[in-house]
Amino acid sequence: MRNYAPNSPEAAARIVALVLISDGNVCRSEVDTLRHLEVEEELGLAPGGFARVVKDLCEDLLMGAHSTRSMTAHLDEPMLASLMGSITEPALREKVLHLAGAAARADHYLADAEARVMHVAWSRWSPEVAAAI
């Protein structure tokens, strides 16, 4: 997995991208929603930056997929926790949760994989909120 600076636009975008690809199906409605919400501008990415982060994430996940035949199977709790740990600024966490949640809801179906990533984010960043869900 690539190393991004803590609280960097790329680190934040990677979490949004992970929700986007976690179920193995990126719908047009999800992409359109993120475009409408101006994901690149919101996270401080240059034009085309979000697509680059998605591509890089897919490449990183494919490196670990050869033994499991699944891009996301090796994303266990410690790995997800590590990715979530790269975002420490509350305002950035809020943006990531908003963007990732909007993408997950865009196709009117919350896949188990999307829910899992969102739950880890909530439990790491807002334990009191996650406990009530």
Short mmCIF file of N, CA and C in Angstrom, two decimals:
data_model
loop_
_atom_site.label_atom_id
_atom_site.label_comp_id
_atom_site.label_asym_id
_atom_site.label_seq_id
_atom_site.Cartn_x
_atom_site.Cartn_y
_atom_site.Cartn_z
N MET A 1 0.85 -1.17 0.00
CA MET A 1 0.00 0.00 0.00
C MET A 1 0.90 1.23 0.00
N ARG A 2 0.55 2.19 -0.83
CA ARG A 2 1.33 3.42 -0.90
C ARG A 2 1.26 4.17 0.44
N ASN A 3 2.32 4.87 0.73
CA ASN A 3 2.35 5.71 1.92
C ASN A 3 2.03 7.14 1.52
N TYR A 4 1.03 7.70 2.16
CA TYR A 4 0.67 9.09 1.96
C TYR A 4 0.90 9.83 3.27
N ALA A 5 1.22 11.10 3.18
CA ALA A 5 1.39 11.91 4.38
C ALA A 5 0.08 11.95 5.16
N PRO A 6 0.17 11.96 6.49
CA PRO A 6 -1.06 12.07 7.28
C PRO A 6 -1.85 13.32 6.91
N ASN A 7 -3.14 13.15 6.84
CA ASN A 7 -4.07 14.25 6.54
C ASN A 7 -3.88 14.85 5.15
N SER A 8 -3.18 14.14 4.28
CA SER A 8 -2.99 14.64 2.92
C SER A 8 -4.26 14.41 2.09
N PRO A 9 -4.42 15.18 1.03
CA PRO A 9 -5.56 14.95 0.14
C PRO A 9 -5.62 13.51 -0.36
N GLU A 10 -4.46 12.94 -0.65
CA GLU A 10 -4.42 11.56 -1.17
C GLU A 10 -4.85 10.54 -0.12
N ALA A 11 -4.42 10.74 1.13
CA ALA A 11 -4.82 9.82 2.20
C ALA A 11 -6.33 9.86 2.40
N ALA A 12 -6.90 11.05 2.36
CA ALA A 12 -8.35 11.19 2.50
C ALA A 12 -9.07 10.58 1.30
N ALA A 13 -8.57 10.86 0.11
CA ALA A 13 -9.20 10.34 -1.11
C ALA A 13 -9.14 8.82 -1.15
N ARG A 14 -8.07 8.23 -0.61
CA ARG A 14 -7.95 6.77 -0.62
C ARG A 14 -9.09 6.12 0.17
N ILE A 15 -9.51 6.73 1.26
CA ILE A 15 -10.60 6.15 2.05
C ILE A 15 -11.92 6.27 1.29
N VAL A 16 -12.15 7.40 0.66
CA VAL A 16 -13.35 7.55 -0.17
C VAL A 16 -13.31 6.53 -1.30
N ALA A 17 -12.16 6.39 -1.93
CA ALA A 17 -11.99 5.43 -3.03
C ALA A 17 -12.21 4.00 -2.55
N LEU A 18 -11.77 3.69 -1.35
CA LEU A 18 -11.94 2.34 -0.82
C LEU A 18 -13.42 2.00 -0.67
N VAL A 19 -14.20 2.94 -0.19
CA VAL A 19 -15.65 2.72 -0.11
C VAL A 19 -16.21 2.54 -1.51
N LEU A 20 -15.75 3.35 -2.43
CA LEU A 20 -16.25 3.31 -3.81
C LEU A 20 -16.02 1.95 -4.45
N ILE A 21 -14.86 1.35 -4.26
CA ILE A 21 -14.53 0.10 -4.95
C ILE A 21 -14.74 -1.15 -4.10
N SER A 22 -15.05 -0.98 -2.82
CA SER A 22 -15.05 -2.11 -1.90
C SER A 22 -16.01 -3.23 -2.28
N ASP A 23 -17.12 -2.90 -2.92
CA ASP A 23 -18.06 -3.95 -3.29
C ASP A 23 -17.78 -4.54 -4.67
N GLY A 24 -16.72 -4.06 -5.31
CA GLY A 24 -16.34 -4.59 -6.62
C GLY A 24 -17.15 -4.04 -7.77
N ASN A 25 -17.99 -3.06 -7.49
CA ASN A 25 -18.86 -2.51 -8.53
C ASN A 25 -18.96 -1.00 -8.36
N VAL A 26 -18.31 -0.27 -9.24
CA VAL A 26 -18.40 1.19 -9.21
C VAL A 26 -19.50 1.61 -10.17
N CYS A 27 -20.58 2.13 -9.62
CA CYS A 27 -21.73 2.55 -10.43
C CYS A 27 -21.55 3.99 -10.91
N ARG A 28 -22.15 4.25 -12.03
CA ARG A 28 -22.11 5.62 -12.57
C ARG A 28 -22.70 6.61 -11.56
N SER A 29 -23.75 6.19 -10.86
CA SER A 29 -24.38 7.09 -9.89
C SER A 29 -23.41 7.47 -8.77
N GLU A 30 -22.54 6.55 -8.39
CA GLU A 30 -21.54 6.84 -7.35
C GLU A 30 -20.53 7.86 -7.85
N VAL A 31 -20.05 7.65 -9.06
CA VAL A 31 -19.08 8.58 -9.66
C VAL A 31 -19.72 9.95 -9.86
N ASP A 32 -20.95 9.96 -10.38
CA ASP A 32 -21.65 11.23 -10.60
C ASP A 32 -21.87 11.98 -9.29
N THR A 33 -22.19 11.24 -8.24
CA THR A 33 -22.40 11.87 -6.93
C THR A 33 -21.12 12.54 -6.45
N LEU A 34 -20.01 11.83 -6.55
CA LEU A 34 -18.74 12.42 -6.11
C LEU A 34 -18.35 13.62 -6.98
N ARG A 35 -18.62 13.53 -8.25
CA ARG A 35 -18.34 14.66 -9.14
C ARG A 35 -19.21 15.86 -8.75
N HIS A 36 -20.50 15.60 -8.49
CA HIS A 36 -21.42 16.67 -8.10
C HIS A 36 -20.98 17.32 -6.78
N LEU A 37 -20.44 16.51 -5.87
CA LEU A 37 -19.97 17.03 -4.58
C LEU A 37 -18.57 17.63 -4.67
N GLU A 38 -18.01 17.62 -5.87
CA GLU A 38 -16.69 18.21 -6.13
C GLU A 38 -15.63 17.60 -5.21
N VAL A 39 -15.52 16.27 -5.27
CA VAL A 39 -14.62 15.52 -4.40
C VAL A 39 -13.19 16.05 -4.47
N GLU A 40 -12.71 16.34 -5.66
CA GLU A 40 -11.32 16.81 -5.79
C GLU A 40 -11.12 18.15 -5.10
N GLU A 41 -12.03 19.07 -5.34
CA GLU A 41 -11.92 20.39 -4.72
C GLU A 41 -12.08 20.28 -3.20
N GLU A 42 -13.04 19.49 -2.75
CA GLU A 42 -13.28 19.34 -1.31
C GLU A 42 -12.07 18.78 -0.57
N LEU A 43 -11.36 17.85 -1.22
CA LEU A 43 -10.21 17.22 -0.57
C LEU A 43 -8.88 17.89 -0.89
N GLY A 44 -8.90 18.89 -1.78
CA GLY A 44 -7.67 19.59 -2.12
C GLY A 44 -6.82 18.89 -3.16
N LEU A 45 -7.45 18.07 -4.00
CA LEU A 45 -6.73 17.37 -5.06
C LEU A 45 -6.74 18.19 -6.34
N ALA A 46 -5.71 18.02 -7.13
CA ALA A 46 -5.67 18.63 -8.46
C ALA A 46 -6.69 17.92 -9.36
N PRO A 47 -7.12 18.58 -10.44
CA PRO A 47 -8.01 17.90 -11.38
C PRO A 47 -7.42 16.57 -11.83
N GLY A 48 -8.23 15.54 -11.81
CA GLY A 48 -7.77 14.19 -12.16
C GLY A 48 -7.13 13.46 -11.00
N GLY A 49 -6.98 14.13 -9.86
CA GLY A 49 -6.32 13.53 -8.71
C GLY A 49 -7.08 12.39 -8.07
N PHE A 50 -8.41 12.49 -8.04
CA PHE A 50 -9.18 11.41 -7.44
C PHE A 50 -9.09 10.15 -8.28
N ALA A 51 -9.19 10.29 -9.58
CA ALA A 51 -9.06 9.12 -10.47
C ALA A 51 -7.70 8.47 -10.29
N ARG A 52 -6.67 9.26 -10.10
CA ARG A 52 -5.32 8.73 -9.90
C ARG A 52 -5.24 7.94 -8.59
N VAL A 53 -5.85 8.46 -7.54
CA VAL A 53 -5.85 7.76 -6.25
C VAL A 53 -6.62 6.44 -6.37
N VAL A 54 -7.75 6.45 -7.07
CA VAL A 54 -8.52 5.21 -7.28
C VAL A 54 -7.67 4.19 -8.02
N LYS A 55 -7.01 4.63 -9.08
CA LYS A 55 -6.15 3.74 -9.87
C LYS A 55 -5.02 3.18 -9.02
N ASP A 56 -4.37 4.04 -8.25
CA ASP A 56 -3.27 3.60 -7.39
C ASP A 56 -3.76 2.61 -6.33
N LEU A 57 -4.92 2.87 -5.76
CA LEU A 57 -5.48 1.96 -4.77
C LEU A 57 -5.76 0.59 -5.39
N CYS A 58 -6.35 0.59 -6.57
CA CYS A 58 -6.62 -0.68 -7.25
C CYS A 58 -5.33 -1.44 -7.52
N GLU A 59 -4.30 -0.74 -7.96
CA GLU A 59 -3.01 -1.40 -8.19
C GLU A 59 -2.46 -1.98 -6.90
N ASP A 60 -2.52 -1.21 -5.82
CA ASP A 60 -2.02 -1.69 -4.53
C ASP A 60 -2.80 -2.92 -4.06
N LEU A 61 -4.11 -2.89 -4.22
CA LEU A 61 -4.93 -4.02 -3.80
C LEU A 61 -4.70 -5.24 -4.67
N LEU A 62 -4.48 -5.02 -5.95
CA LEU A 62 -4.21 -6.15 -6.85
C LEU A 62 -2.92 -6.87 -6.49
N MET A 63 -1.96 -6.14 -5.94
CA MET A 63 -0.70 -6.76 -5.53
C MET A 63 -0.93 -7.83 -4.47
N GLY A 64 -1.94 -7.64 -3.64
CA GLY A 64 -2.23 -8.62 -2.60
C GLY A 64 -3.33 -9.60 -2.98
N ALA A 65 -3.88 -9.46 -4.17
CA ALA A 65 -5.02 -10.28 -4.56
C ALA A 65 -4.65 -11.62 -5.16
N HIS A 66 -3.39 -11.81 -5.55
CA HIS A 66 -3.02 -13.03 -6.26
C HIS A 66 -3.29 -14.29 -5.44
N SER A 67 -3.15 -14.22 -4.13
CA SER A 67 -3.35 -15.43 -3.32
C SER A 67 -4.80 -15.61 -2.87
N THR A 68 -5.57 -14.53 -2.85
CA THR A 68 -6.94 -14.62 -2.35
C THR A 68 -7.98 -14.52 -3.45
N ARG A 69 -7.58 -14.08 -4.62
CA ARG A 69 -8.49 -13.87 -5.75
C ARG A 69 -9.55 -12.81 -5.45
N SER A 70 -9.26 -11.97 -4.51
CA SER A 70 -10.15 -10.88 -4.16
C SER A 70 -9.31 -9.65 -3.86
N MET A 71 -9.70 -8.52 -4.46
CA MET A 71 -8.92 -7.31 -4.25
C MET A 71 -8.95 -6.83 -2.81
N THR A 72 -10.06 -7.03 -2.13
CA THR A 72 -10.19 -6.45 -0.79
C THR A 72 -10.15 -7.48 0.33
N ALA A 73 -9.97 -8.76 0.01
CA ALA A 73 -10.01 -9.80 1.05
C ALA A 73 -8.93 -9.62 2.11
N HIS A 74 -7.78 -9.09 1.73
CA HIS A 74 -6.69 -8.94 2.71
C HIS A 74 -6.79 -7.65 3.52
N LEU A 75 -7.84 -6.89 3.34
CA LEU A 75 -8.03 -5.67 4.13
C LEU A 75 -8.70 -6.04 5.45
N ASP A 76 -7.90 -6.50 6.38
CA ASP A 76 -8.42 -6.89 7.68
C ASP A 76 -8.56 -5.65 8.57
N GLU A 77 -9.04 -5.86 9.77
CA GLU A 77 -9.27 -4.74 10.69
C GLU A 77 -8.01 -3.92 10.96
N PRO A 78 -6.85 -4.56 11.22
CA PRO A 78 -5.64 -3.75 11.44
C PRO A 78 -5.26 -2.89 10.23
N MET A 79 -5.41 -3.43 9.02
CA MET A 79 -5.09 -2.65 7.82
C MET A 79 -6.05 -1.48 7.67
N LEU A 80 -7.35 -1.74 7.84
CA LEU A 80 -8.33 -0.66 7.76
C LEU A 80 -8.08 0.38 8.85
N ALA A 81 -7.76 -0.07 10.04
CA ALA A 81 -7.47 0.86 11.13
C ALA A 81 -6.26 1.72 10.80
N SER A 82 -5.26 1.13 10.18
CA SER A 82 -4.08 1.89 9.78
C SER A 82 -4.43 2.95 8.75
N LEU A 83 -5.25 2.59 7.78
CA LEU A 83 -5.67 3.57 6.77
C LEU A 83 -6.47 4.69 7.42
N MET A 84 -7.37 4.35 8.33
CA MET A 84 -8.17 5.37 9.01
C MET A 84 -7.28 6.25 9.90
N GLY A 85 -6.20 5.66 10.43
CA GLY A 85 -5.29 6.41 11.28
C GLY A 85 -4.52 7.49 10.56
N SER A 86 -4.54 7.44 9.24
CA SER A 86 -3.83 8.47 8.47
C SER A 86 -4.59 9.79 8.42
N ILE A 87 -5.82 9.78 8.92
CA ILE A 87 -6.62 11.01 8.98
C ILE A 87 -6.88 11.31 10.45
N THR A 88 -6.30 12.42 10.93
CA THR A 88 -6.46 12.79 12.34
C THR A 88 -7.20 14.11 12.53
N GLU A 89 -7.32 14.91 11.50
CA GLU A 89 -7.99 16.20 11.61
C GLU A 89 -9.51 16.01 11.58
N PRO A 90 -10.21 16.47 12.61
CA PRO A 90 -11.66 16.27 12.67
C PRO A 90 -12.42 16.80 11.45
N ALA A 91 -12.05 17.97 10.95
CA ALA A 91 -12.76 18.52 9.79
C ALA A 91 -12.56 17.65 8.55
N LEU A 92 -11.37 17.12 8.39
CA LEU A 92 -11.10 16.25 7.25
C LEU A 92 -11.83 14.92 7.40
N ARG A 93 -11.88 14.40 8.61
CA ARG A 93 -12.64 13.18 8.86
C ARG A 93 -14.10 13.37 8.47
N GLU A 94 -14.65 14.51 8.86
CA GLU A 94 -16.04 14.81 8.54
C GLU A 94 -16.26 14.86 7.03
N LYS A 95 -15.34 15.48 6.30
CA LYS A 95 -15.45 15.53 4.84
C LYS A 95 -15.41 14.13 4.24
N VAL A 96 -14.46 13.32 4.72
CA VAL A 96 -14.32 11.96 4.19
C VAL A 96 -15.59 11.16 4.46
N LEU A 97 -16.12 11.24 5.67
CA LEU A 97 -17.34 10.51 5.99
C LEU A 97 -18.50 10.98 5.12
N HIS A 98 -18.60 12.28 4.91
CA HIS A 98 -19.67 12.82 4.07
C HIS A 98 -19.55 12.31 2.63
N LEU A 99 -18.36 12.43 2.06
CA LEU A 99 -18.16 12.01 0.66
C LEU A 99 -18.31 10.50 0.50
N ALA A 100 -17.70 9.74 1.39
CA ALA A 100 -17.79 8.28 1.30
C ALA A 100 -19.22 7.80 1.51
N GLY A 101 -19.91 8.39 2.46
CA GLY A 101 -21.30 8.02 2.70
C GLY A 101 -22.19 8.35 1.52
N ALA A 102 -21.97 9.50 0.92
CA ALA A 102 -22.76 9.88 -0.26
C ALA A 102 -22.52 8.92 -1.41
N ALA A 103 -21.27 8.52 -1.60
CA ALA A 103 -20.95 7.56 -2.67
C ALA A 103 -21.60 6.22 -2.38
N ALA A 104 -21.54 5.77 -1.14
CA ALA A 104 -22.12 4.47 -0.78
C ALA A 104 -23.63 4.45 -0.96
N ARG A 105 -24.30 5.58 -0.71
CA ARG A 105 -25.75 5.65 -0.83
C ARG A 105 -26.23 5.94 -2.25
N ALA A 106 -25.35 6.34 -3.11
CA ALA A 106 -25.75 6.84 -4.43
C ALA A 106 -26.52 5.83 -5.27
N ASP A 107 -26.20 4.55 -5.13
CA ASP A 107 -26.89 3.54 -5.93
C ASP A 107 -28.07 2.92 -5.17
N HIS A 108 -28.43 3.51 -4.04
CA HIS A 108 -29.57 3.07 -3.23
C HIS A 108 -29.41 1.65 -2.70
N TYR A 109 -28.16 1.22 -2.55
CA TYR A 109 -27.89 -0.10 -1.99
C TYR A 109 -26.56 -0.02 -1.25
N LEU A 110 -26.58 -0.34 0.02
CA LEU A 110 -25.36 -0.33 0.82
C LEU A 110 -24.84 -1.76 0.91
N ALA A 111 -23.81 -2.05 0.14
CA ALA A 111 -23.22 -3.39 0.12
C ALA A 111 -22.51 -3.65 1.45
N ASP A 112 -22.39 -4.92 1.80
CA ASP A 112 -21.72 -5.30 3.04
C ASP A 112 -20.31 -4.72 3.12
N ALA A 113 -19.58 -4.78 2.01
CA ALA A 113 -18.20 -4.27 2.00
C ALA A 113 -18.16 -2.76 2.24
N GLU A 114 -19.10 -2.04 1.64
CA GLU A 114 -19.18 -0.59 1.86
C GLU A 114 -19.50 -0.30 3.33
N ALA A 115 -20.46 -1.04 3.86
CA ALA A 115 -20.86 -0.85 5.26
C ALA A 115 -19.70 -1.15 6.20
N ARG A 116 -18.92 -2.16 5.88
CA ARG A 116 -17.77 -2.53 6.72
C ARG A 116 -16.76 -1.40 6.78
N VAL A 117 -16.40 -0.84 5.63
CA VAL A 117 -15.42 0.24 5.61
C VAL A 117 -15.97 1.47 6.35
N MET A 118 -17.23 1.79 6.09
CA MET A 118 -17.83 2.94 6.77
C MET A 118 -17.88 2.71 8.29
N HIS A 119 -18.20 1.48 8.71
CA HIS A 119 -18.26 1.19 10.14
C HIS A 119 -16.89 1.35 10.80
N VAL A 120 -15.85 0.88 10.13
CA VAL A 120 -14.50 1.03 10.69
C VAL A 120 -14.16 2.52 10.82
N ALA A 121 -14.49 3.30 9.80
CA ALA A 121 -14.23 4.75 9.88
C ALA A 121 -14.98 5.36 11.05
N TRP A 122 -16.27 5.07 11.15
CA TRP A 122 -17.06 5.63 12.25
C TRP A 122 -16.52 5.19 13.60
N SER A 123 -16.20 3.91 13.74
CA SER A 123 -15.75 3.42 15.05
C SER A 123 -14.38 3.97 15.44
N ARG A 124 -13.53 4.24 14.46
CA ARG A 124 -12.21 4.82 14.73
C ARG A 124 -12.30 6.31 15.00
N TRP A 125 -13.16 6.98 14.28
CA TRP A 125 -13.21 8.44 14.34
C TRP A 125 -14.27 8.97 15.28
N SER A 126 -15.34 8.24 15.47
CA SER A 126 -16.44 8.69 16.32
C SER A 126 -16.99 7.50 17.09
N PRO A 127 -16.22 6.94 18.03
CA PRO A 127 -16.67 5.73 18.71
C PRO A 127 -18.03 5.86 19.38
N GLU A 128 -18.31 7.03 19.92
CA GLU A 128 -19.59 7.21 20.59
C GLU A 128 -20.75 7.18 19.60
N VAL A 129 -20.54 7.66 18.39
CA VAL A 129 -21.58 7.60 17.36
C VAL A 129 -21.73 6.18 16.85
N ALA A 130 -20.61 5.50 16.60
CA ALA A 130 -20.65 4.13 16.09
C ALA A 130 -21.34 3.19 17.06
N ALA A 131 -21.16 3.39 18.35
CA ALA A 131 -21.78 2.52 19.35
C ALA A 131 -23.30 2.64 19.33
N ALA A 132 -23.79 3.80 18.93
CA ALA A 132 -25.23 4.02 18.89
C ALA A 132 -25.88 3.50 17.62
N ILE A 133 -25.06 3.16 16.62
CA ILE A 133 -25.60 2.71 15.33
C ILE A 133 -25.94 1.24 15.40
#
